[in-house]
Amino acid sequence: MATRKAQLVFERPLATVDVAIFTVLQEQLHVLLAQRPKADDEPFPGRWALPGGFVDVAQDRTLEDCARRKLLAKTGVAAPYLEQLGSWGGADRDPRGWSCTHAYFALLPADVADQQAALAGERVPARWVPVDEALKLRLAFDHRDILEAAVARLRGKVEYTSLPAFLLPEPLTLPQLQRMYEIVLGRELDKSAFRRRMLEAAFLEETGPVPGAGARAAQGYRLRDRDAPVLFPRMFKSAEGMER
Amino acid sequence: MATRKAQLVFERPLATVDVAIFTVLQEQLHVLLAQRPKADDEPFPGRWALPGGFVDVAQDRTLEDCARRKLLAKTGVAAPYLEQLGSWGGADRDPRGWSCTHAYFALLPADVADQQAALAGERVPARWVPVDEALKLRLAFDHRDILEAAVARLRGKVEYTSLPAFLLPEPLTLPQLQRMYEIVLGRELDKSAFRRRMLEAAFLEETGPVPGAGARAAQGYRLRDRDAPVLFPRMFKSAEGMER
DNA sequence: CTAATAGTGTCTCTTAGACATTATTCG
DNA sequence: CGAATAATGTCTAAGAGACACTATTAG
């Protein structure tokens, strides 16, 4: 198995990156989908898919660079929360041949998600779709599997991390943050226990009062670390058997 | 960005799979390393590396198939615990060009790890190395990063899953299992709390008594599910800020 | 003042850790 | 029997959920 030989002998699979980009709009978790081109020589023409595309060896230094490039192109957002989800590779997932995709997932605050509207109609049609709907669509490639994995990972991690904070613009308030948790988890949480947990985790810094929706203004907070979530020592309630 | 064009325009990166294979020998966590061939046209000749190699498009149906194939070749074990770790891709990690590796991690009981001795000397030299030592070596490629990530993932998950059960042959006993936890975590655990936790998680089935090392025989157990670990609702002790 | 939302206090119940105690087997 | 290991019981303290209560502001 000499390597020079290997380089010649082994056919190289196609390499792509796909990103599941989430945000919360109208009290619902949404994912960004892009429509595949309709040309006949394209795989899955006209179908909806996760935004993504080929790794550009000439342009991307690393896989993560590639993911950030695609994210910027689709959403106009430069530095959202981005984490690797996994890779899917096989002979059957792309009609053009053996391919590997490197899947990422990203979280965006709703306000910058709106900026995406400005980019809409530029090149490829893209739209925000509620995840329940998206999972019912016949997505291109194996993107349904990937989206399922992304949603499972998100829901799982929300049980014991501060991830939902990345779904909000700063300054954020605790009532807003609790709402994000509830939307992603699909169940209500106790206010007192929630606040205790967030404040004890000490990942928030007070800014000023924020005159939110209600009568009384809420305390505003900023994240101490915009790059990584905090991990809590326990899960909410009893969530045994859930995905992580 | 027509796709047919893309297939022609974009150079395809190299695609490999690497596996961090762990076992516990002599009360220490070990990882299997393989020595790179010494030919001059090879990258990192003679260096130690995680076992792995090129994806074989002709032979492997999926990435996981590829990982299992490499595992079987190196260890003779067909169905150990195997999970995807992540992918590392970039222009600089392999001197032969832009490459992506799909990293997996596997857990083996010590008894089957011994079978590996039988395979030793066959083709490529391979040996079990304590992880602390392995992390001090100058490994090939970016395998040090990958190994660090694998160890962090293992240590992190051991805090709240039944993963260490995959490091033991069946039937296993609770004292043995506790030892596995302690070795991976590097700290001692309380016996009573440990047993309560394991038994309440209900992932074990009683077999018969096992006349272990000590005076009194211990109850033997078998895993209800050999494919996936169980998740506990909390971490051991306070392990805030640890990797997951 | 009242309605609405933000934020706090207190009680209870679960449960993990600590550690003492009992059980079983070998020599 | 006693040494060694396996297994259980009990106490305590921390912490989460439940829920009632107080605080602040708009109209």
Coordinates of C-alpha atoms (C1' of nucleotides) in Angstrom, one line a residue:
Chain A
M1 CA 0.0 0.0 0.0
A2 CA 2.7 2.5 -1.0
T3 CA 1.3 6.0 -0.9
R4 CA 2.3 7.2 -4.2
K5 CA 0.6 4.2 -5.6
A6 CA -2.4 5.0 -3.4
Q7 CA -2.7 8.5 -4.8
L8 CA -2.9 7.0 -8.3
V9 CA -5.0 4.0 -7.5
F10 CA -7.7 5.4 -5.3
E11 CA -10.3 7.5 -6.9
R12 CA -11.0 10.6 -4.8
P13 CA -14.5 11.1 -3.6
L14 CA -16.3 14.4 -4.1
A15 CA -15.9 16.7 -1.1
T16 CA -18.6 19.1 0.0
V17 CA -19.7 21.1 3.0
D18 CA -23.3 21.6 4.1
V19 CA -24.6 23.9 6.9
A20 CA -27.8 23.6 8.9
I21 CA -28.5 27.2 9.8
F22 CA -31.1 27.8 12.5
T23 CA -32.9 30.8 13.9
V24 CA -36.1 31.4 15.7
L25 CA -38.8 33.4 13.8
Q26 CA -42.4 33.9 15.0
E27 CA -41.8 31.7 18.1
Q28 CA -40.7 28.8 15.9
L29 CA -37.4 27.1 15.1
H30 CA -36.6 27.7 11.5
V31 CA -33.8 26.3 9.2
L32 CA -32.5 27.9 6.1
L33 CA -33.1 25.9 2.9
A34 CA -31.7 26.7 -0.6
Q35 CA -33.3 25.5 -3.8
R36 CA -31.2 23.3 -6.1
P37 CA -30.6 24.7 -9.6
K38 CA -33.1 23.4 -12.1
A39 CA -30.7 22.5 -14.9
D40 CA -31.1 18.9 -16.1
D41 CA -27.5 18.0 -15.5
E42 CA -27.8 18.9 -11.8
P43 CA -28.7 16.3 -9.1
F44 CA -32.1 16.8 -7.5
P45 CA -33.0 19.8 -9.7
G46 CA -35.4 22.2 -8.0
R47 CA -35.4 20.4 -4.7
W48 CA -34.8 22.1 -1.4
A49 CA -31.5 21.4 0.3
L50 CA -29.2 22.6 3.1
P51 CA -27.0 25.4 1.8
G52 CA -23.6 24.1 0.9
G53 CA -21.4 23.1 -2.0
F54 CA -18.0 21.9 -3.0
V55 CA -14.9 22.5 -1.0
D56 CA -12.7 24.9 -3.0
V57 CA -9.2 23.7 -2.6
A58 CA -7.9 26.9 -4.1
Q59 CA -9.8 29.2 -1.8
D60 CA -10.4 27.4 1.5
R61 CA -7.6 26.8 4.0
T62 CA -9.6 24.5 6.1
L63 CA -13.0 22.9 6.3
E64 CA -14.3 25.4 8.8
D65 CA -13.2 28.2 6.5
C66 CA -15.2 26.7 3.8
A67 CA -18.3 26.4 6.1
R68 CA -17.9 30.1 7.1
R69 CA -17.5 31.2 3.5
K70 CA -20.8 29.4 2.6
L71 CA -22.5 30.9 5.6
L72 CA -21.4 34.4 4.8
A73 CA -22.5 34.0 1.2
K74 CA -26.0 32.8 2.2
T75 CA -26.7 35.0 5.2
G76 CA -24.3 37.9 5.1
V77 CA -23.3 37.0 8.7
A78 CA -19.6 36.7 9.4
A79 CA -19.3 35.3 12.9
P80 CA -22.3 33.3 14.1
Y81 CA -22.1 30.3 16.4
L82 CA -20.8 27.4 14.2
E83 CA -20.0 23.8 15.2
Q84 CA -19.2 20.7 13.3
L85 CA -21.9 18.2 13.2
G86 CA -20.3 15.2 11.5
S87 CA -19.7 13.8 8.1
W88 CA -21.7 11.7 5.8
G89 CA -20.0 9.8 3.1
G90 CA -21.0 6.9 0.7
A91 CA -21.4 5.7 -2.7
D92 CA -25.2 6.4 -3.0
R93 CA -25.8 9.8 -1.5
D94 CA -24.9 11.8 -4.7
P95 CA -25.7 10.6 -8.2
R96 CA -22.5 12.1 -9.4
G97 CA -20.5 9.5 -7.5
W98 CA -18.9 8.6 -4.1
S99 CA -19.1 11.7 -2.0
C100 CA -18.4 13.0 1.5
T101 CA -20.1 16.0 3.0
H102 CA -18.9 17.7 6.1
A103 CA -21.9 19.0 7.9
Y104 CA -21.9 22.0 10.3
F105 CA -24.6 23.6 12.2
A106 CA -25.0 27.3 12.9
L107 CA -27.2 29.5 15.2
L108 CA -28.3 33.0 14.2
P109 CA -30.1 35.7 16.1
A110 CA -33.4 36.6 14.3
D111 CA -32.3 40.1 13.6
V112 CA -29.4 39.2 11.5
A113 CA -31.4 36.4 10.0
D114 CA -33.6 39.2 8.6
Q115 CA -30.6 40.7 6.8
Q116 CA -30.7 37.5 4.8
A117 CA -33.9 38.9 3.2
A118 CA -31.7 41.5 1.5
L119 CA -29.6 38.8 -0.1
A120 CA -32.7 36.9 -1.2
G121 CA -33.3 36.7 -4.9
E122 CA -29.7 37.4 -5.6
R123 CA -28.6 34.0 -6.9
V124 CA -30.1 30.8 -5.6
P125 CA -33.6 31.0 -4.0
A126 CA -33.3 30.5 -0.3
R127 CA -35.9 30.7 2.5
W128 CA -36.4 30.1 6.2
V129 CA -38.6 27.0 6.8
P130 CA -40.0 25.8 10.2
V131 CA -38.1 22.7 11.0
D132 CA -41.2 20.5 11.3
E133 CA -42.1 21.5 7.8
A134 CA -38.6 21.1 6.5
L135 CA -38.4 17.5 7.9
K136 CA -41.6 16.7 5.9
L137 CA -40.1 17.9 2.6
R138 CA -38.3 15.6 0.2
L139 CA -34.9 17.2 0.6
A140 CA -32.0 16.7 -1.9
F141 CA -29.3 14.1 -1.2
D142 CA -29.4 12.7 2.4
H143 CA -30.1 16.2 3.7
R144 CA -33.1 14.9 5.6
D145 CA -30.8 12.7 7.7
I146 CA -28.4 15.5 8.2
L147 CA -31.2 17.9 9.3
E148 CA -32.6 15.3 11.7
A149 CA -29.2 14.9 13.2
A150 CA -28.7 18.6 13.5
V151 CA -32.1 19.1 15.2
A152 CA -31.4 16.2 17.5
R153 CA -28.0 17.6 18.4
L154 CA -29.5 21.1 19.0
R155 CA -32.4 19.8 21.2
G156 CA -30.0 17.5 23.1
K157 CA -27.5 20.2 23.8
V158 CA -30.0 22.7 24.8
E159 CA -30.8 20.5 27.8
Y160 CA -27.4 21.2 29.4
T161 CA -25.8 24.1 27.6
S162 CA -26.3 27.8 27.0
L163 CA -26.6 27.4 23.3
P164 CA -29.9 29.2 22.9
A165 CA -28.1 32.4 23.9
F166 CA -26.7 32.4 20.4
L167 CA -30.2 32.7 19.0
L168 CA -30.6 36.2 20.5
P169 CA -29.2 39.6 19.7
E170 CA -27.4 41.4 22.5
P171 CA -28.4 42.8 24.8
L172 CA -30.6 39.8 25.7
T173 CA -32.9 39.4 28.7
L174 CA -33.6 36.4 30.8
P175 CA -37.3 36.2 29.8
Q176 CA -36.2 36.3 26.1
L177 CA -33.7 33.6 26.8
Q178 CA -36.2 31.4 28.6
R179 CA -38.5 31.7 25.6
M180 CA -35.7 30.5 23.3
Y181 CA -35.2 27.4 25.5
E182 CA -38.9 26.7 25.6
I183 CA -39.2 27.0 21.8
V184 CA -36.4 24.7 21.1
L185 CA -37.3 22.2 23.7
G186 CA -41.0 22.4 23.0
R187 CA -42.0 22.6 26.7
E188 CA -42.3 25.2 29.4
L189 CA -39.7 25.8 32.1
D190 CA -40.1 27.1 35.6
K191 CA -39.0 30.8 35.8
S192 CA -37.3 30.7 39.1
A193 CA -35.3 27.6 38.5
F194 CA -34.3 28.8 35.1
R195 CA -33.0 32.1 36.3
R196 CA -31.0 30.5 39.1
R197 CA -29.4 28.2 36.6
M198 CA -28.5 30.9 34.1
L199 CA -27.1 33.3 36.7
E200 CA -25.1 30.6 38.6
A201 CA -23.5 29.5 35.4
A202 CA -22.1 33.0 35.2
F203 CA -21.8 33.3 31.4
L204 CA -23.7 36.6 31.3
E205 CA -22.6 40.1 32.0
E206 CA -25.1 42.8 33.0
T207 CA -25.5 45.7 30.7
G208 CA -28.4 48.1 31.2
P209 CA -32.1 47.7 31.5
V210 CA -33.9 46.8 28.3
P211 CA -37.5 48.2 27.8
G212 CA -38.8 45.0 26.3
A213 CA -42.3 44.0 25.4
G214 CA -43.8 44.2 28.8
A215 CA -44.6 46.8 31.3
R216 CA -41.5 46.5 33.4
A217 CA -38.1 46.8 31.8
A218 CA -35.8 43.7 32.0
Q219 CA -32.2 43.5 32.9
G220 CA -30.0 43.3 29.8
Y221 CA -27.1 40.9 29.5
R222 CA -24.2 40.3 27.1
L223 CA -22.4 37.0 26.7
R224 CA -19.0 36.8 28.3
D225 CA -17.8 34.4 25.5
R226 CA -19.4 34.6 22.0
D227 CA -17.5 31.6 20.8
A228 CA -18.5 28.7 23.0
P229 CA -21.5 27.8 25.1
V230 CA -21.3 27.0 28.8
L231 CA -22.1 23.5 30.0
F232 CA -24.4 23.0 33.0
P233 CA -23.7 20.1 35.4
R234 CA -27.2 18.7 35.0
M235 CA -29.9 18.5 32.4
F236 CA -33.3 20.3 32.8
K237 CA -35.8 18.1 34.5
S238 CA -35.5 14.4 33.8
A239 CA -34.5 14.1 30.1
E240 CA -33.1 10.6 30.2
G241 CA -32.9 8.8 27.0
M242 CA -32.7 12.0 25.0
E243 CA -30.1 12.6 22.3
R244 CA -26.9 14.3 23.0
Chain B
M1 CA -21.8 27.5 -10.3
A2 CA -23.2 24.8 -12.6
T3 CA -22.5 21.5 -11.1
R4 CA -21.0 19.8 -14.1
K5 CA -18.6 22.6 -14.3
A6 CA -17.9 22.3 -10.6
Q7 CA -17.0 18.7 -11.0
L8 CA -14.4 19.7 -13.6
V9 CA -13.2 22.9 -12.0
F10 CA -12.8 21.9 -8.4
E11 CA -9.8 19.7 -7.6
R12 CA -10.9 16.9 -5.2
P13 CA -9.2 16.7 -1.8
L14 CA -7.7 13.5 -0.6
A15 CA -10.1 11.5 1.6
T16 CA -8.9 9.4 4.5
V17 CA -10.3 7.7 7.6
D18 CA -8.4 7.6 10.9
V19 CA -9.4 5.7 14.0
A20 CA -8.4 6.3 17.6
I21 CA -8.7 2.9 19.2
F22 CA -8.7 2.8 23.0
T23 CA -8.4 0.0 25.5
V24 CA -7.3 -0.3 29.2
L25 CA -4.2 -2.3 29.8
Q26 CA -2.4 -2.5 33.1
E27 CA -4.8 0.0 34.7
Q28 CA -4.0 2.6 32.1
L29 CA -5.8 4.0 29.1
H30 CA -3.9 3.0 25.9
V31 CA -4.3 4.0 22.3
L32 CA -3.3 1.9 19.3
L33 CA -0.6 3.6 17.1
A34 CA 0.7 2.4 13.8
Q35 CA 4.1 3.3 12.3
R36 CA 4.2 5.1 9.0
P37 CA 6.1 3.3 6.3
K38 CA 9.7 4.3 5.9
A39 CA 9.8 4.8 2.2
D40 CA 11.1 8.2 1.1
D41 CA 8.1 9.1 -0.9
E42 CA 5.8 8.6 2.1
P43 CA 4.7 11.5 4.3
F44 CA 6.1 11.3 7.9
P45 CA 8.2 8.2 7.3
G46 CA 8.7 6.1 10.4
R47 CA 6.5 8.3 12.6
W48 CA 3.7 7.0 14.8
A49 CA 0.2 7.7 13.7
L50 CA -3.4 6.7 14.3
P51 CA -4.3 3.7 12.2
G52 CA -6.1 4.8 9.0
G53 CA -5.8 5.3 5.3
F54 CA -7.5 6.2 2.2
V55 CA -11.2 5.8 1.6
D56 CA -11.5 3.0 -1.0
V57 CA -14.3 4.1 -3.3
A58 CA -14.4 0.7 -4.9
Q59 CA -14.7 -1.2 -1.7
D60 CA -16.3 0.9 1.0
R61 CA -20.1 1.7 0.7
T62 CA -19.9 4.3 3.4
L63 CA -17.4 6.1 5.6
E64 CA -18.4 4.0 8.6
D65 CA -17.8 0.8 6.5
C66 CA -14.4 2.2 5.8
A67 CA -13.6 2.8 9.5
R68 CA -14.8 -0.7 10.4
R69 CA -12.7 -2.2 7.7
K70 CA -9.6 -0.5 9.0
L71 CA -10.5 -1.5 12.5
L72 CA -10.9 -5.1 11.6
A73 CA -7.6 -5.1 9.7
K74 CA -5.7 -3.6 12.6
T75 CA -7.3 -5.4 15.5
G76 CA -9.1 -8.4 14.2
V77 CA -12.2 -7.2 16.0
A78 CA -15.4 -7.0 14.0
A79 CA -17.9 -5.2 16.2
P80 CA -16.5 -2.9 18.8
Y81 CA -18.0 0.3 19.9
L82 CA -17.4 2.9 17.2
E83 CA -18.4 6.5 17.0
Q84 CA -17.6 9.4 14.7
L85 CA -15.4 12.0 16.2
G86 CA -15.3 14.7 13.5
S87 CA -13.4 15.6 10.4
W88 CA -10.2 17.5 9.9
G89 CA -9.6 19.1 6.5
G90 CA -7.2 21.6 5.2
A91 CA -4.4 22.5 2.8
D92 CA -1.5 21.9 5.2
R93 CA -2.2 18.8 7.1
D94 CA -0.8 16.4 4.5
P95 CA 2.2 17.2 2.3
R96 CA 0.6 15.4 -0.6
G97 CA -2.1 18.1 -0.8
W98 CA -5.4 19.3 0.5
S99 CA -6.9 16.5 2.5
C100 CA -9.8 15.6 4.6
T101 CA -9.7 12.9 7.3
H102 CA -12.8 11.5 8.9
A103 CA -11.9 10.6 12.4
Y104 CA -13.6 7.9 14.5
F105 CA -13.0 6.6 17.9
A106 CA -13.4 3.0 19.1
L107 CA -13.4 1.2 22.5
L108 CA -12.1 -2.3 22.9
P109 CA -12.2 -4.7 25.8
A110 CA -8.6 -5.6 26.9
D111 CA -9.1 -9.3 26.0
V112 CA -9.8 -8.7 22.4
A113 CA -7.1 -6.0 22.4
D114 CA -4.7 -8.9 23.1
Q115 CA -5.7 -10.7 20.0
Q116 CA -4.1 -7.8 18.3
A117 CA -0.8 -9.1 19.4
A118 CA -1.4 -12.0 17.1
L119 CA -1.7 -9.7 14.2
A120 CA 1.4 -7.7 15.2
G121 CA 4.4 -8.0 12.9
E122 CA 2.2 -9.0 10.0
R123 CA 2.4 -5.9 8.0
V124 CA 2.8 -2.4 9.5
P125 CA 4.2 -2.3 13.0
A126 CA 1.5 -1.3 15.6
R127 CA 1.6 -1.0 19.3
W128 CA -0.5 0.0 22.3
V129 CA 0.7 3.2 23.9
P130 CA -0.5 4.8 27.1
V131 CA -2.3 8.0 26.0
D132 CA -0.1 10.3 28.1
E133 CA 2.9 9.0 26.3
A134 CA 1.2 9.1 22.9
L135 CA 0.3 12.7 23.4
K136 CA 4.0 13.5 24.0
L137 CA 5.2 11.8 20.8
R138 CA 5.5 13.8 17.6
L139 CA 2.7 12.0 15.7
A140 CA 2.3 12.1 11.9
F141 CA 0.0 14.6 10.3
D142 CA -2.3 16.4 12.8
H143 CA -2.9 13.2 14.6
R144 CA -1.9 14.8 17.9
D145 CA -4.9 17.2 17.6
I146 CA -7.1 14.4 16.7
L147 CA -6.0 12.2 19.5
E148 CA -6.4 15.1 21.9
A149 CA -10.0 15.6 20.7
A150 CA -10.6 11.9 21.0
V151 CA -9.4 11.8 24.6
A152 CA -11.3 14.9 25.5
R153 CA -14.5 13.4 24.0
L154 CA -14.0 10.1 25.8
R155 CA -13.2 11.7 29.2
G156 CA -16.1 14.1 28.7
K157 CA -18.6 11.5 27.9
V158 CA -17.6 9.2 30.6
E159 CA -18.9 11.8 33.1
Y160 CA -22.5 11.1 32.0
T161 CA -22.6 7.9 29.9
S162 CA -22.1 4.2 30.3
L163 CA -19.2 4.2 27.7
P164 CA -16.6 2.5 29.9
A165 CA -18.8 -0.7 29.8
F166 CA -17.4 -1.1 26.2
L167 CA -13.9 -1.4 27.7
L168 CA -14.8 -4.7 29.4
P169 CA -15.5 -8.2 28.2
E170 CA -18.8 -9.8 29.3
P171 CA -19.7 -10.8 31.8
L172 CA -18.6 -7.6 33.6
T173 CA -18.9 -6.8 37.3
L174 CA -19.6 -3.6 39.0
P175 CA -16.3 -3.4 40.7
Q176 CA -14.6 -3.8 37.4
L177 CA -16.7 -1.2 35.8
Q178 CA -16.1 1.2 38.5
R179 CA -12.3 0.7 38.0
M180 CA -12.7 1.5 34.3
Y181 CA -14.5 4.8 35.2
E182 CA -11.8 5.7 37.6
I183 CA -9.0 5.0 35.2
V184 CA -10.5 7.0 32.4
L185 CA -11.5 9.9 34.7
G186 CA -8.3 9.8 36.7
R187 CA -10.1 10.0 40.1
E188 CA -11.8 7.7 42.5
L189 CA -15.5 7.4 42.8
D190 CA -17.7 6.5 45.8
K191 CA -18.8 2.9 45.6
S192 CA -22.3 3.2 46.8
A193 CA -23.2 6.2 44.6
F194 CA -21.6 4.5 41.7
R195 CA -23.6 1.3 42.0
R196 CA -26.9 3.1 42.6
R197 CA -26.2 5.1 39.4
M198 CA -25.4 2.1 37.3
L199 CA -28.2 0.0 38.4
E200 CA -30.8 2.7 38.2
A201 CA -29.8 3.4 34.6
A202 CA -30.9 -0.2 33.9
F203 CA -28.6 -0.9 31.0
L204 CA -27.2 -4.1 32.6
E205 CA -28.7 -7.6 32.8
E206 CA -27.7 -10.0 35.5
T207 CA -25.9 -13.1 34.4
G208 CA -24.4 -15.4 37.1
P209 CA -21.8 -14.8 39.8
V210 CA -18.2 -14.2 38.6
P211 CA -15.4 -15.5 40.8
G212 CA -13.3 -12.4 40.2
A213 CA -10.0 -11.4 41.9
G214 CA -11.3 -11.1 45.4
A215 CA -12.6 -13.4 48.0
R216 CA -16.2 -13.0 47.4
A217 CA -17.6 -13.5 43.9
A218 CA -19.2 -10.5 42.2
Q219 CA -22.5 -10.4 40.3
G220 CA -21.9 -10.6 36.6
Y221 CA -23.7 -8.5 34.1
R222 CA -24.2 -8.3 30.4
L223 CA -25.1 -5.1 28.4
R224 CA -28.7 -4.9 27.2
D225 CA -27.5 -2.9 24.2
R226 CA -24.0 -3.4 22.8
D227 CA -24.4 -0.6 20.2
A228 CA -25.0 2.5 22.1
P229 CA -24.2 3.8 25.6
V230 CA -26.8 5.0 28.1
L231 CA -27.0 8.6 29.1
F232 CA -27.2 9.6 32.8
P233 CA -29.2 12.7 33.7
R234 CA -26.3 14.2 35.6
M235 CA -22.6 14.2 35.6
F236 CA -20.5 12.7 38.3
K237 CA -19.6 15.2 41.1
S238 CA -19.1 18.7 39.8
A239 CA -17.4 18.5 36.5
E240 CA -18.4 22.0 35.2
G241 CA -16.3 23.3 32.5
M242 CA -15.2 19.9 31.3
E243 CA -15.3 19.0 27.6
R244 CA -18.2 17.2 26.2
Chain C
dC1 C1' -55.5 51.9 40.2
dT2 C1' -54.9 48.0 37.4
dA3 C1' -52.9 45.0 34.3
dA4 C1' -48.8 43.1 32.7
dT5 C1' -44.4 41.7 33.0
dA6 C1' -39.9 41.2 35.8
dG7 C1' -37.8 39.4 39.5
dT8 C1' -37.4 37.1 44.5
dG9 C1' -38.3 34.0 48.5
dT10 C1' -39.5 29.8 50.5
dC11 C1' -40.8 25.0 50.8
dT12 C1' -40.3 20.4 49.6
dC13 C1' -38.6 16.4 47.6
dT14 C1' -35.1 14.1 45.1
dT15 C1' -30.7 12.4 45.0
dA16 C1' -25.6 12.3 45.1
dG17 C1' -21.8 11.8 48.1
dA18 C1' -19.9 10.2 52.5
dC19 C1' -19.2 6.5 55.3
dA20 C1' -20.5 2.8 58.4
dT21 C1' -22.2 -1.7 58.2
dT22 C1' -23.3 -6.3 56.7
dA23 C1' -22.4 -10.4 53.5
dT24 C1' -19.7 -13.9 51.3
dT25 C1' -15.9 -16.6 50.1
dC26 C1' -10.9 -18.1 50.3
dG27 C1' -7.1 -19.9 52.8
Chain D
dC1 C1' -11.4 -17.6 62.2
dG2 C1' -9.7 -13.6 59.8
dA3 C1' -8.5 -11.2 55.7
dA4 C1' -10.2 -9.6 51.6
dT5 C1' -13.6 -8.2 48.6
dA6 C1' -18.7 -7.5 47.4
dA7 C1' -22.8 -5.4 48.5
dT8 C1' -26.2 -2.6 51.3
dG9 C1' -28.0 1.0 54.6
dT10 C1' -28.3 5.5 56.5
dC11 C1' -27.3 10.3 57.1
dT12 C1' -26.7 14.8 55.3
dA13 C1' -26.4 18.5 52.3
dA14 C1' -27.1 20.6 47.8
dG15 C1' -30.1 21.8 44.4
dA16 C1' -34.1 21.6 41.3
dG17 C1' -39.0 22.3 40.7
dA18 C1' -43.2 24.3 42.3
dC19 C1' -45.5 28.2 43.4
dA20 C1' -46.6 32.2 46.1
dC21 C1' -45.1 36.6 46.6
dT22 C1' -43.0 41.4 45.7
dA23 C1' -41.3 45.1 42.3
dT24 C1' -41.7 48.2 38.5
dT25 C1' -43.7 50.4 34.8
dA26 C1' -47.5 51.6 31.1
dG27 C1' -51.9 53.3 30.4

